[in-house]
Amino acid sequence: MNQPLRAAIVGLGPRGSGLLPTFSMVKEISITAICDFDEELLQKGAALLAERGIHPKLYLDYHELIAQGNIDLVYVITNWNSHIPVAIDFLRAAIPTATEVCGAASVEACWELVHEQERTGTPFMFLENCCYGRNEMAVLRMVREGVMGHVVYAECGYCHDLRSALSNPARRRVKNNLRRNGDLYPTHGIGPVAKILNINRGNRLLTISSMGSAALGMKEYFERNDPENPLRKENYACADVTSSLIKCANGELIMMRHNVFLPRPYSRALTIQGTLGLFSEEKDAIHIDGLHEHEEWEKMDSALKRYEHPIWQNYSASEADGHGGMDWLVMQAFAVAVRDHAPMPIDVYDAATWMSLTALSEQSTALGGMPQIIPDFTSGRWTERLPEDLF
Ligand SMILES: NC(=O)c1ccc[n+]([C@@H]2O[C@H](COP(=O)([O-])OP(=O)(O)OC[C@H]3O[C@@H](n4cnc5c(N)ncnc54)[C@H](O)[C@@H]3O)[C@@H](O)[C@H]2O)c1
């Protein structure tokens, strides 16, 4: 039995601290260091871990953590604008690094991440948990087994009523939504679709064209629910709904939505449609030629009996698993890849491609929907890289 890898966690906001119980259930790691420059959050994180008998070293400054040099990998769970620079510092120190998800503020920042990972050779993984979602993985299996025929079309998105969270002036995410207009959170949607379509592995994203609706959701929300909120006087720059059309090298069309300011139940709005049938998250069902009658849907709880992905067949739920298990799966996948010196299941090219869509959708929106070229972050290697599935 290998010794567990010594893991550091940087960033103990709601996400980082919320993940601590999940990290404590990943048997390939032992949490030996935690870091946040907010001392109160650092102490809270330490107390939460102490309840589980875990006593890591505490750091207010991650540079000191790097200087100590006694960790085997790091999970970076800071905020949107700091993921890339913090990750680069760890890559330069030869510490395998995984970052939480976000969109990028610029395409240049994505290139910098790619170049530093290539220069250092340090493993990097993007923690897009939705790639490990149960339905997403079942659909991946169906596509790999040809059940849907040739996939030609996909829909995806981030449809989440965040009005309450985005009315807290202290949250950094609010400032982004106040000032920026585009798809600010693309990766939960595009990640699983990109895996299904073998993006950067024989296929690539070519162009994105985005348009936004009016932005009225927050104004009306404040008027009705929170008239004293200082943000009430602000005009949110971000459209209530941003729709983007993305064209792929192998011909597929993807429709991606960002929809966080209007009342609605949560959805990632995944649709995968091929020449033999489709999966629809909103219907929670599949329809396949030859298997189902005309106009007939089969619910996923029935379809999963045949198409459950092996990763989910082997998974057993525990109370610490966030987001229905996919958090644990993605955190564990990184640790296993580092331990086994295996390729990263979601690598730096995936990260750069998916994150760049935010900056590109902002540009496209500002230009009235003009298509923007999505860079080939693999520098041509997408033509040779073989499809490789998650593990
Ligand atoms: N995958 C998911 O399902 C999911 C869910 C929620 C959030 N997220 C992502 O997780 C990230 C964190 O979310 P959050 O809501 O906790 O954000 P947050 O901004 O509230 O918290 C970030 C924490 O990181 C700390 N931090 C920032 N820079 C630091 C630095 N240089 N050194 C040390 N500490 C630093 C901050 O003090 C803060 O406590 C975001 O990118 C978010 O998009 C992902």
PDB file of C-alpha atoms and ligand atoms in Angstrom, residues 10-16 35-38 41 62 77-80 82-83 86 100-102 129 171-173 185 188 323, ligand 1:
ATOM      1  CA  VAL A  10      -5.339  26.755  -0.910  1.00  0.00           C
ATOM      2  CA  GLY A  11      -8.525  28.815  -0.555  1.00  0.00           C
ATOM      3  CA  LEU A  12     -11.069  28.146   2.179  1.00  0.00           C
ATOM      4  CA  GLY A  13     -14.042  30.199   1.059  1.00  0.00           C
ATOM      5  CA  PRO A  14     -17.456  28.523   0.798  1.00  0.00           C
ATOM      6  CA  ARG A  15     -16.183  26.097  -1.847  1.00  0.00           C
ATOM      7  CA  GLY A  16     -12.817  25.196  -0.300  1.00  0.00           C
ATOM      8  CA  CYS A  35      -3.885  28.026   3.340  1.00  0.00           C
ATOM      9  CA  ASP A  36      -6.028  31.145   3.143  1.00  0.00           C
ATOM     10  CA  PHE A  37      -4.955  34.740   3.596  1.00  0.00           C
ATOM     11  CA  ASP A  38      -8.098  35.274   5.642  1.00  0.00           C
ATOM     12  CA  LEU A  41     -11.393  31.214   7.438  1.00  0.00           C
ATOM     13  CA  TYR A  62       0.963  30.164  -0.121  1.00  0.00           C
ATOM     14  CA  ILE A  77      -9.706  26.768  -4.688  1.00  0.00           C
ATOM     15  CA  THR A  78      -9.209  30.521  -4.630  1.00  0.00           C
ATOM     16  CA  ASN A  79     -11.226  32.871  -6.833  1.00  0.00           C
ATOM     17  CA  TRP A  80     -11.777  33.452 -10.530  1.00  0.00           C
ATOM     18  CA  SER A  82      -6.347  34.189  -8.978  1.00  0.00           C
ATOM     19  CA  HIS A  83      -6.578  30.559 -10.109  1.00  0.00           C
ATOM     20  CA  VAL A  86      -1.515  30.846  -8.151  1.00  0.00           C
ATOM     21  CA  GLU A 100     -11.226  24.815  -9.300  1.00  0.00           C
ATOM     22  CA  VAL A 101     -13.277  25.972 -12.252  1.00  0.00           C
ATOM     23  CA  CYS A 102     -13.922  29.453 -13.629  1.00  0.00           C
ATOM     24  CA  ASN A 129     -16.630  18.070 -11.449  1.00  0.00           C
ATOM     25  CA  ARG A 171     -18.786  38.417  -2.903  1.00  0.00           C
ATOM     26  CA  ARG A 172     -16.134  38.739  -5.614  1.00  0.00           C
ATOM     27  CA  ARG A 173     -18.368  37.009  -8.107  1.00  0.00           C
ATOM     28  CA  TYR A 185     -19.226  30.480 -16.101  1.00  0.00           C
ATOM     29  CA  HIS A 188     -19.859  23.172 -16.113  1.00  0.00           C
ATOM     30  CA  HIS A 323     -22.836  17.474  -5.584  1.00  0.00           C
TER      31      HIS A 323
HETATM   32  N1  LIG B   1     -17.012  23.032  -9.133  1.00  0.00           N
HETATM   33  C1  LIG B   1     -18.032  23.508  -8.450  1.00  0.00           C
HETATM   34  O1  LIG B   1     -19.093  22.896  -8.372  1.00  0.00           O
HETATM   35  C2  LIG B   1     -17.872  24.814  -7.748  1.00  0.00           C
HETATM   36  C3  LIG B   1     -18.817  25.238  -6.809  1.00  0.00           C
HETATM   37  C4  LIG B   1     -18.613  26.463  -6.177  1.00  0.00           C
HETATM   38  C5  LIG B   1     -17.498  27.218  -6.473  1.00  0.00           C
HETATM   39  N2  LIG B   1     -16.598  26.789  -7.384  1.00  0.00           N
HETATM   40  C6  LIG B   1     -15.390  27.550  -7.711  1.00  0.00           C
HETATM   41  O2  LIG B   1     -14.537  27.493  -6.576  1.00  0.00           O
HETATM   42  C7  LIG B   1     -13.797  28.701  -6.455  1.00  0.00           C
HETATM   43  C8  LIG B   1     -13.930  29.252  -5.044  1.00  0.00           C
HETATM   44  O3  LIG B   1     -15.268  29.602  -4.800  1.00  0.00           O
HETATM   45  P1  LIG B   1     -15.678  30.375  -3.455  1.00  0.00           P
HETATM   46  O4  LIG B   1     -17.121  30.661  -3.573  1.00  0.00           O
HETATM   47  O5  LIG B   1     -15.165  29.636  -2.267  1.00  0.00           O
HETATM   48  O6  LIG B   1     -14.849  31.741  -3.664  1.00  0.00           O
HETATM   49  P2  LIG B   1     -14.465  32.864  -2.609  1.00  0.00           P
HETATM   50  O7  LIG B   1     -13.884  34.002  -3.380  1.00  0.00           O
HETATM   51  O8  LIG B   1     -15.602  33.127  -1.686  1.00  0.00           O
HETATM   52  O9  LIG B   1     -13.326  32.179  -1.717  1.00  0.00           O
HETATM   53  C9  LIG B   1     -12.008  32.069  -2.163  1.00  0.00           C
HETATM   54  C10 LIG B   1     -11.097  31.948  -0.963  1.00  0.00           C
HETATM   55  O10 LIG B   1      -9.753  31.920  -1.427  1.00  0.00           O
HETATM   56  C11 LIG B   1      -8.958  32.783  -0.626  1.00  0.00           C
HETATM   57  N3  LIG B   1      -7.866  33.265  -1.457  1.00  0.00           N
HETATM   58  C12 LIG B   1      -7.947  33.967  -2.619  1.00  0.00           C
HETATM   59  N4  LIG B   1      -6.720  34.216  -3.102  1.00  0.00           N
HETATM   60  C13 LIG B   1      -5.849  33.646  -2.242  1.00  0.00           C
HETATM   61  C14 LIG B   1      -4.427  33.570  -2.190  1.00  0.00           C
HETATM   62  N5  LIG B   1      -3.667  34.129  -3.147  1.00  0.00           N
HETATM   63  N6  LIG B   1      -3.857  32.936  -1.159  1.00  0.00           N
HETATM   64  C15 LIG B   1      -4.619  32.377  -0.174  1.00  0.00           C
HETATM   65  N7  LIG B   1      -5.972  32.424  -0.175  1.00  0.00           N
HETATM   66  C16 LIG B   1      -6.553  33.049  -1.191  1.00  0.00           C
HETATM   67  C17 LIG B   1      -9.898  33.898  -0.197  1.00  0.00           C
HETATM   68  O11 LIG B   1      -9.458  34.526   0.998  1.00  0.00           O
HETATM   69  C18 LIG B   1     -11.213  33.142  -0.013  1.00  0.00           C
HETATM   70  O12 LIG B   1     -11.363  32.658   1.308  1.00  0.00           O
HETATM   71  C19 LIG B   1     -14.347  29.653  -7.532  1.00  0.00           C
HETATM   72  O13 LIG B   1     -13.494  29.650  -8.631  1.00  0.00           O
HETATM   73  C20 LIG B   1     -15.663  29.030  -7.936  1.00  0.00           C
HETATM   74  O14 LIG B   1     -15.977  29.286  -9.270  1.00  0.00           O
HETATM   75  C21 LIG B   1     -16.760  25.588  -8.015  1.00  0.00           C
END
